[in-house]
PDB file of C-alpha atoms in Angstrom:
ATOM      1  CA  MET B 191      71.255  98.086 116.481  1.00 75.00           C
ATOM      2  CA  LYS B 192      70.964 101.089 114.032  1.00 77.00           C
ATOM      3  CA  ILE B 193      67.678 101.876 112.954  1.00 86.00           C
ATOM      4  CA  GLY B 194      67.229 104.454 109.925  1.00 88.00           C
ATOM      5  CA  GLN B 195      64.851 106.195 107.606  1.00 90.00           C
ATOM      6  CA  ILE B 196      65.321 107.328 104.022  1.00 89.00           C
ATOM      7  CA  CYS B 197      63.376 110.176 102.281  1.00 91.00           C
ATOM      8  CA  VAL B 198      63.772 110.612  98.499  1.00 91.00           C
ATOM      9  CA  PHE B 199      62.869 113.912  96.649  1.00 90.00           C
ATOM     10  CA  ARG B 200      63.096 114.766  93.152  1.00 93.00           C
ATOM     11  CA  LEU B 201      65.115 118.031  92.700  1.00 92.00           C
ATOM     12  CA  SER B 202      63.935 120.719  90.155  1.00 96.00           C
ATOM     13  CA  THR B 203      67.532 121.902  89.626  1.00 95.00           C
ATOM     14  CA  PRO B 204      70.798 119.889  89.982  1.00 92.00           C
ATOM     15  CA  ALA B 205      72.392 119.675  93.594  1.00 88.00           C
ATOM     16  CA  GLU B 206      74.753 122.489  94.433  1.00 89.00           C
ATOM     17  CA  HIS B 207      76.929 119.751  96.256  1.00 84.00           C
ATOM     18  CA  PRO B 208      76.135 116.370  95.122  1.00 80.00           C
ATOM     19  CA  TYR B 209      76.871 113.189  97.124  1.00 74.00           C
ATOM     20  CA  GLY B 210      80.594 112.492  97.442  1.00 72.00           C
ATOM     21  CA  SER B 211      81.526 116.072  97.099  1.00 77.00           C
ATOM     22  CA  SER B 212      84.823 116.852  98.912  1.00 76.00           C
ATOM     23  CA  ILE B 213      83.045 119.696 100.941  1.00 82.00           C
ATOM     24  CA  TYR B 214      81.263 116.910 103.021  1.00 78.00           C
ATOM     25  CA  GLY B 215      84.609 115.204 103.585  1.00 74.00           C
ATOM     26  CA  SER B 216      83.213 111.987 102.022  1.00 72.00           C
ATOM     27  CA  ARG B 217      85.066 108.925 102.891  1.00 67.00           C
ATOM     28  CA  TYR B 218      84.666 107.318  99.390  1.00 65.00           C
ATOM     29  CA  GLN B 219      86.006 110.274  97.594  1.00 71.00           C
ATOM     30  CA  ASP B 220      88.026 109.273  94.467  1.00 72.00           C
ATOM     31  CA  GLN B 221      87.648 105.682  95.138  1.00 74.00           C
ATOM     32  CA  ARG B 222      88.321 103.076  92.235  1.00 78.00           C
ATOM     33  CA  GLY B 223      86.503  99.682  92.177  1.00 81.00           C
ATOM     34  CA  PRO B 224      84.572  97.908  95.120  1.00 81.00           C
ATOM     35  CA  THR B 225      85.584  99.472  98.467  1.00 76.00           C
ATOM     36  CA  PRO B 226      85.019  98.222 101.886  1.00 77.00           C
ATOM     37  CA  SER B 227      82.728  99.985 104.449  1.00 78.00           C
ATOM     38  CA  ARG B 228      84.633 102.517 106.349  1.00 74.00           C
ATOM     39  CA  SER B 229      81.693 103.090 109.083  1.00 77.00           C
ATOM     40  CA  TYR B 230      83.861 102.087 111.703  1.00 76.00           C
ATOM     41  CA  LYS B 231      85.325 105.475 111.565  1.00 76.00           C
ATOM     42  CA  ASN B 232      82.112 106.644 113.287  1.00 74.00           C
ATOM     43  CA  PHE B 233      82.794 104.709 116.202  1.00 77.00           C
ATOM     44  CA  TYR B 234      84.619 105.508 119.561  1.00 75.00           C
ATOM     45  CA  ARG B 235      85.549 103.766 122.735  1.00 77.00           C
ATOM     46  CA  THR B 236      84.413 104.989 126.185  1.00 79.00           C
ATOM     47  CA  GLU B 237      85.132 103.853 129.825  1.00 83.00           C
ATOM     48  CA  VAL B 238      82.311 101.852 131.172  1.00 77.00           C
TER      49      VAL B 238
END
């Protein structure tokens, strides 16, 4: 099970590279309309 935390800060100036910028290789870049999750791209198989 994934467990996470989120912290939100108010910026005093605009972000140099906002969320979704191509510099981060965002999976949702240039999407149109609702888009299904692409979190499966973070998973990989290993031998057990």
